Every structure is written in C-alpha cells, then in structure tokens.
PDB file of C-alpha atoms and ligand atoms in Angstrom:
ATOM      1  CA  MET A  10    -103.651 -25.417  58.095  1.00  0.00           C
ATOM      2  CA  THR A  11    -101.658 -28.729  57.556  1.00  0.00           C
ATOM      3  CA  LEU A  12    -101.906 -32.310  58.667  1.00  0.00           C
ATOM      4  CA  HIS A  13     -98.964 -32.044  60.642  1.00  0.00           C
ATOM      5  CA  GLN A  14     -99.929 -28.825  62.278  1.00  0.00           C
ATOM      6  CA  ARG A  15    -103.577 -30.463  63.656  1.00  0.00           C
ATOM      7  CA  LEU A  16    -102.221 -33.821  65.268  1.00  0.00           C
ATOM      8  CA  PRO A  17    -101.026 -33.189  68.441  1.00  0.00           C
ATOM      9  CA  ARG A  18     -96.915 -33.108  68.827  1.00  0.00           C
ATOM     10  CA  ALA A  19     -97.060 -36.104  70.812  1.00  0.00           C
ATOM     11  CA  VAL A  20     -98.673 -38.071  68.398  1.00  0.00           C
ATOM     12  CA  VAL A  21     -96.548 -37.758  65.297  1.00  0.00           C
ATOM     13  CA  ALA A  22     -93.621 -38.326  67.375  1.00  0.00           C
ATOM     14  CA  THR A  23     -95.159 -41.668  68.427  1.00  0.00           C
ATOM     15  CA  ILE A  24     -96.059 -42.295  64.880  1.00  0.00           C
ATOM     16  CA  ALA A  25     -92.084 -40.856  63.723  1.00  0.00           C
ATOM     17  CA  ILE A  26     -90.923 -43.495  66.751  1.00  0.00           C
ATOM     18  CA  GLY A  27     -93.535 -46.534  65.632  1.00  0.00           C
ATOM     19  CA  LEU A  28     -91.901 -45.418  61.798  1.00  0.00           C
ATOM     20  CA  THR A  29     -88.214 -46.042  62.351  1.00  0.00           C
ATOM     21  CA  ALA A  30     -89.050 -48.891  64.874  1.00  0.00           C
ATOM     22  CA  CYS A  31     -89.638 -51.076  61.425  1.00  0.00           C
ATOM     23  CA  ASN A  32     -86.315 -50.146  59.890  1.00  0.00           C
ATOM     24  CA  GLY A  33     -84.180 -53.534  60.893  1.00  0.00           C
ATOM     25  CA  ASP A  34     -82.400 -51.415  63.804  1.00  0.00           C
ATOM     26  CA  HIS A  35     -82.893 -52.416  67.716  1.00  0.00           C
ATOM     27  CA  SER A  36     -83.294 -49.521  68.994  1.00  0.00           C
ATOM     28  CA  PRO A  37     -86.048 -49.411  72.157  1.00  0.00           C
ATOM     29  CA  SER A  38     -90.241 -49.257  70.619  1.00  0.00           C
ATOM     30  CA  PRO A  39     -91.721 -46.760  72.014  1.00  0.00           C
ATOM     31  CA  GLU A  40     -93.247 -49.376  73.780  1.00  0.00           C
ATOM     32  CA  ILE A  41     -90.288 -49.878  76.115  1.00  0.00           C
ATOM     33  CA  GLN A  42     -88.817 -46.607  76.455  1.00  0.00           C
ATOM     34  CA  ALA A  43     -92.389 -45.704  78.282  1.00  0.00           C
ATOM     35  CA  HIS A  44     -91.885 -49.446  80.379  1.00  0.00           C
ATOM     36  CA  ALA A  45     -87.937 -48.247  81.365  1.00  0.00           C
ATOM     37  CA  ALA A  46     -89.173 -44.821  82.694  1.00  0.00           C
ATOM     38  CA  HIS A  47     -91.935 -46.174  84.279  1.00  0.00           C
ATOM     39  CA  SER A  48     -91.185 -49.047  86.042  1.00  0.00           C
ATOM     40  CA  ILE A  49     -89.173 -50.287  89.307  1.00  0.00           C
ATOM     41  CA  PRO A  50     -88.717 -53.612  91.162  1.00  0.00           C
ATOM     42  CA  ALA A  51     -91.864 -54.880  93.578  1.00  0.00           C
ATOM     43  CA  ARG A  52     -89.436 -55.058  96.494  1.00  0.00           C
ATOM     44  CA  PRO A  53     -89.002 -52.081  98.054  1.00  0.00           C
ATOM     45  CA  ALA A  54     -85.904 -52.746  99.483  1.00  0.00           C
ATOM     46  CA  LEU A  55     -84.824 -53.611  96.117  1.00  0.00           C
ATOM     47  CA  ALA A  56     -86.820 -50.398  94.262  1.00  0.00           C
ATOM     48  CA  ALA A  57     -84.767 -48.055  96.600  1.00  0.00           C
ATOM     49  CA  ILE A  58     -81.635 -49.041  95.299  1.00  0.00           C
ATOM     50  CA  TYR A  59     -82.278 -49.310  91.874  1.00  0.00           C
ATOM     51  CA  GLN A  60     -83.954 -45.676  91.784  1.00  0.00           C
ATOM     52  CA  ARG A  61     -81.243 -44.478  94.039  1.00  0.00           C
ATOM     53  CA  SER A  62     -78.394 -45.856  91.517  1.00  0.00           C
ATOM     54  CA  CYS A  63     -79.253 -48.345  88.196  1.00  0.00           C
ATOM     55  CA  GLN A  64     -82.250 -46.293  87.032  1.00  0.00           C
ATOM     56  CA  THR A  65     -80.476 -43.004  86.187  1.00  0.00           C
ATOM     57  CA  CYS A  66     -78.933 -44.519  83.416  1.00  0.00           C
ATOM     58  CA  HIS A  67     -80.856 -47.677  82.812  1.00  0.00           C
ATOM     59  CA  ALA A  68     -84.321 -46.149  81.924  1.00  0.00           C
ATOM     60  CA  ARG A  69     -83.314 -43.268  78.861  1.00  0.00           C
ATOM     61  CA  GLY A  70     -82.524 -43.815  75.830  1.00  0.00           C
ATOM     62  CA  THR A  71     -80.370 -40.852  75.707  1.00  0.00           C
ATOM     63  CA  SER A  72     -77.394 -43.062  77.732  1.00  0.00           C
ATOM     64  CA  ASP A  73     -75.747 -46.288  75.844  1.00  0.00           C
ATOM     65  CA  ALA A  74     -76.934 -48.707  78.867  1.00  0.00           C
ATOM     66  CA  PRO A  75     -79.059 -51.143  77.941  1.00  0.00           C
ATOM     67  CA  LEU A  76     -82.587 -50.522  78.945  1.00  0.00           C
ATOM     68  CA  THR A  77     -84.837 -51.810  81.727  1.00  0.00           C
ATOM     69  CA  GLY A  78     -87.104 -54.399  80.176  1.00  0.00           C
ATOM     70  CA  HIS A  79     -85.173 -54.450  76.636  1.00  0.00           C
ATOM     71  CA  GLY A  80     -85.091 -57.683  75.836  1.00  0.00           C
ATOM     72  CA  GLU A  81     -83.310 -57.572  72.838  1.00  0.00           C
ATOM     73  CA  ALA A  82     -80.295 -55.683  74.072  1.00  0.00           C
ATOM     74  CA  TRP A  83     -80.228 -58.205  77.272  1.00  0.00           C
ATOM     75  CA  GLN A  84     -80.305 -61.040  75.845  1.00  0.00           C
ATOM     76  CA  PRO A  85     -76.056 -60.655  74.367  1.00  0.00           C
ATOM     77  CA  ARG A  86     -74.934 -59.566  77.533  1.00  0.00           C
ATOM     78  CA  LEU A  87     -77.183 -62.589  79.587  1.00  0.00           C
ATOM     79  CA  ASP A  88     -75.272 -65.093  77.467  1.00  0.00           C
ATOM     80  CA  LYS A  89     -72.039 -64.137  78.975  1.00  0.00           C
ATOM     81  CA  GLY A  90     -72.942 -65.351  82.301  1.00  0.00           C
ATOM     82  CA  MET A  91     -74.496 -63.220  85.224  1.00  0.00           C
ATOM     83  CA  ASP A  92     -71.302 -64.005  87.660  1.00  0.00           C
ATOM     84  CA  THR A  93     -69.436 -62.186  84.697  1.00  0.00           C
ATOM     85  CA  LEU A  94     -71.444 -59.765  84.430  1.00  0.00           C
ATOM     86  CA  VAL A  95     -71.786 -58.783  88.802  1.00  0.00           C
ATOM     87  CA  ASP A  96     -67.758 -58.619  87.483  1.00  0.00           C
ATOM     88  CA  ASN A  97     -68.295 -55.698  85.133  1.00  0.00           C
ATOM     89  CA  VAL A  98     -70.550 -53.664  86.767  1.00  0.00           C
ATOM     90  CA  VAL A  99     -68.188 -54.039  90.845  1.00  0.00           C
ATOM     91  CA  SER A 100     -65.649 -53.075  88.299  1.00  0.00           C
ATOM     92  CA  GLY A 101     -67.653 -50.659  86.061  1.00  0.00           C
ATOM     93  CA  MET A 102     -67.968 -51.068  82.089  1.00  0.00           C
ATOM     94  CA  GLY A 103     -67.600 -48.085  79.419  1.00  0.00           C
ATOM     95  CA  GLY A 104     -69.834 -45.777  80.416  1.00  0.00           C
ATOM     96  CA  MET A 105     -71.274 -47.630  84.152  1.00  0.00           C
ATOM     97  CA  PRO A 106     -68.852 -46.756  86.796  1.00  0.00           C
ATOM     98  CA  PRO A 107     -67.610 -49.099  89.493  1.00  0.00           C
ATOM     99  CA  TYR A 108     -70.698 -50.837  91.571  1.00  0.00           C
ATOM    100  CA  GLY A 109     -73.188 -49.006  88.836  1.00  0.00           C
ATOM    101  CA  LEU A 110     -72.494 -46.607  91.882  1.00  0.00           C
ATOM    102  CA  CYS A 111     -73.962 -49.018  94.605  1.00  0.00           C
ATOM    103  CA  MET A 112     -71.106 -48.815  96.735  1.00  0.00           C
ATOM    104  CA  ASP A 113     -72.884 -50.978  99.563  1.00  0.00           C
ATOM    105  CA  CYS A 114     -74.498 -53.448  97.363  1.00  0.00           C
ATOM    106  CA  ASN A 115     -73.876 -56.901  97.537  1.00  0.00           C
ATOM    107  CA  ALA A 116     -73.787 -59.837  94.646  1.00  0.00           C
ATOM    108  CA  GLU A 117     -77.158 -61.490  95.298  1.00  0.00           C
ATOM    109  CA  GLN A 118     -78.421 -57.397  95.253  1.00  0.00           C
ATOM    110  CA  PHE A 119     -76.494 -56.926  91.289  1.00  0.00           C
ATOM    111  CA  ARG A 120     -77.725 -60.149  90.340  1.00  0.00           C
ATOM    112  CA  GLN A 121     -82.188 -59.228  91.246  1.00  0.00           C
ATOM    113  CA  LEU A 122     -81.267 -55.938  89.951  1.00  0.00           C
ATOM    114  CA  ILE A 123     -80.106 -57.246  86.570  1.00  0.00           C
ATOM    115  CA  ARG A 124     -82.699 -60.097  86.610  1.00  0.00           C
ATOM    116  CA  PHE A 125     -85.957 -57.011  86.963  1.00  0.00           C
ATOM    117  CA  MET A 126     -83.340 -54.836  84.252  1.00  0.00           C
ATOM    118  CA  ALA A 127     -83.449 -58.018  82.180  1.00  0.00           C
ATOM    119  CA  THR A 128     -87.085 -58.889  82.152  1.00  0.00           C
ATOM    120  CA  PRO A 129     -88.297 -58.466  78.689  1.00  0.00           C
ATOM    121  CA  ALA A 130     -91.015 -55.713  78.619  1.00  0.00           C
ATOM    122  CA  GLU A 131     -93.178 -57.939  76.664  1.00  0.00           C
ATOM    123  CA  THR A 132     -93.511 -60.604  79.372  1.00  0.00           C
ATOM    124  CA  GLU A 133     -95.386 -58.872  81.818  1.00  0.00           C
ATOM    125  CA  GLU A 134     -98.098 -58.163  80.111  1.00  0.00           C
ATOM    126  CA  HIS A 135     -98.912 -62.172  79.904  1.00  0.00           C
TER     127      HIS A 135
HETATM  128  C1  HEC B 227     -73.434 -43.782  85.249  1.00  0.00           C
HETATM  129  C2  HEC B 227     -74.547 -44.316  84.112  1.00  0.00           C
HETATM  130  C3  HEC B 227     -74.882 -45.948  84.580  1.00  0.00           C
HETATM  131  C4  HEC B 227     -75.016 -46.445  85.809  1.00  0.00           C
HETATM  132  C5  HEC B 227     -75.356 -45.222  87.793  1.00  0.00           C
HETATM  133  C6  HEC B 227     -75.539 -48.109  86.018  1.00  0.00           C
HETATM  134  N1  HEC B 227     -75.180 -48.395  84.820  1.00  0.00           N
HETATM  135 FE1  HEC B 227     -74.931 -50.543  84.923  1.00  0.00          FE
HETATM  136  N2  HEC B 227     -74.629 -49.637  82.300  1.00  0.00           N
HETATM  137  C7  HEC B 227     -73.962 -48.741  82.145  1.00  0.00           C
HETATM  138  C8  HEC B 227     -73.670 -48.176  80.761  1.00  0.00           C
HETATM  139  C9  HEC B 227     -73.592 -47.345  79.399  1.00  0.00           C
HETATM  140  C10 HEC B 227     -73.616 -49.758  80.352  1.00  0.00           C
HETATM  141  C11 HEC B 227     -73.167 -50.178  79.084  1.00  0.00           C
HETATM  142  C12 HEC B 227     -71.691 -50.534  79.559  1.00  0.00           C
HETATM  143  C13 HEC B 227     -70.929 -51.191  77.989  1.00  0.00           C
HETATM  144  O1  HEC B 227     -71.513 -52.449  76.646  1.00  0.00           O
HETATM  145  O2  HEC B 227     -70.146 -50.660  77.389  1.00  0.00           O
HETATM  146  C14 HEC B 227     -74.178 -50.667  81.140  1.00  0.00           C
HETATM  147  C15 HEC B 227     -74.095 -51.967  81.577  1.00  0.00           C
HETATM  148  C16 HEC B 227     -74.538 -52.198  82.568  1.00  0.00           C
HETATM  149  C17 HEC B 227     -74.858 -54.095  82.745  1.00  0.00           C
HETATM  150  C18 HEC B 227     -74.103 -54.967  81.148  1.00  0.00           C
HETATM  151  C19 HEC B 227     -72.494 -55.575  81.578  1.00  0.00           C
HETATM  152  C20 HEC B 227     -72.351 -56.417  80.601  1.00  0.00           C
HETATM  153  O3  HEC B 227     -71.425 -57.568  80.548  1.00  0.00           O
HETATM  154  O4  HEC B 227     -72.444 -55.994  79.456  1.00  0.00           O
HETATM  155  C21 HEC B 227     -75.323 -54.491  83.755  1.00  0.00           C
HETATM  156  C22 HEC B 227     -75.541 -55.852  84.391  1.00  0.00           C
HETATM  157  C23 HEC B 227     -75.621 -53.532  84.596  1.00  0.00           C
HETATM  158  N3  HEC B 227     -75.056 -51.659  83.403  1.00  0.00           N
HETATM  159  C24 HEC B 227     -76.362 -53.551  85.922  1.00  0.00           C
HETATM  160  C25 HEC B 227     -76.796 -51.717  86.693  1.00  0.00           C
HETATM  161  C26 HEC B 227     -76.568 -51.934  87.932  1.00  0.00           C
HETATM  162  C27 HEC B 227     -77.044 -53.380  88.533  1.00  0.00           C
HETATM  163  C28 HEC B 227     -77.125 -50.835  88.366  1.00  0.00           C
HETATM  164  C29 HEC B 227     -77.184 -50.092  89.793  1.00  0.00           C
HETATM  165  C30 HEC B 227     -76.581 -50.649  90.614  1.00  0.00           C
HETATM  166  C31 HEC B 227     -76.341 -49.514  86.829  1.00  0.00           C
HETATM  167  N4  HEC B 227     -75.536 -50.518  86.239  1.00  0.00           N
HETATM  168  C32 HEC B 227     -75.820 -48.447  87.093  1.00  0.00           C
HETATM  169  C33 HEC B 227     -74.273 -47.076  82.755  1.00  0.00           C
HETATM  170  C34 HEC B 227     -74.660 -47.054  84.059  1.00  0.00           C
END
C-alpha cells in the first residue's frame, strides 16, 4: 500500500492546496475558503439577505466572484471607493447580475454586505 492510499483523501487535498498556495498565485487559502463557506453576517436581517442573494457566488471558490473574507481579492475593489462598488452591484458586473440578485436592497444594505464580505478572514481571529 502506498503512502498516498493510506492518507485520508481530505488530508491529501489539504496538503495539495497548501502547497499550491505558496506558488505566487493569489487564489484563496483553504482557511479563507472554509471561512467563506461558513460565515454569515452577525445581524440576522443582513444574514438573511446575504444567504438569499450574495452567498451563492461569493462563498465558493468555483465562481470568479471575490470570496467573502479574501482580503487580497477585495482590496483592489475597495480602492475604487464604496460608492463605485455599490453602483457596480446595482448595474451588475461581469458574472454578477444587477443588484446581485437582491432587487429590494437599498444602498445602505449593499454597503453593509460589502463591508462584511470584504473583511479579511484572518482579522476575525484577533
Ligand atoms: C450570480 C453570482 C453573483 C451574485 C448572486 C452576487 N455576486 Fe457579487 N460578484 C460576482 C462576480 C462574478 C463578481 C466579479 C465581477 C467582475 O470582476 O467582473 C462580483 C463582484 C462583486 C463586487 C465587486 C464589484 C467591483 O466593482 O469590483 C461587489 C461589491 C459585489 N460583487 C457585491 C455583491 C453583493 C452585495 C451581492 C448580494 C446582494 C452579490 N455581489 C451577489 C457574482 C455574484
């Protein structure tokens, strides 16, 4: 039996992802992917909107959407300014449909959702 067969598949996958994380590409680390998959805004009303509208795309690494908690992916977007980001959500951008699928969200709700998604995962541990 080879070493590869004896290691549980999840461990092998984690090691593989961990190795590729150091090769200079900016793909999110396994920790950030896990964070994105599980975290929701603390306020229940905002969490409900997030889960209904934004999470489908922003919580999984398979989409081009910047992942929730992936600070490196969000920083260049935040640099455009919050007003621009809200405008881009409202009009839609690339793979994101207009309003990010939240047709009844107002600008303040979009700002809160964006702040939540753009908060780097690692800062939550401090
Ligand atoms: C159907 C998938 C999808 C949904 C649903 C979605 N997004 Fe996105 N979002 C994307 C993709 C893809 C991008 C990257 C677009 C690009 O860079 O071309 C993106 C980018 C963004 C950006 C960055 C815009 C910029 O100017 O760089 C913000 C902010 C954003 N989304 C917020 C939201 C919010 C808030 C929600 C929920 C109300 C949401 N998204 C729902 C797919 C989605």
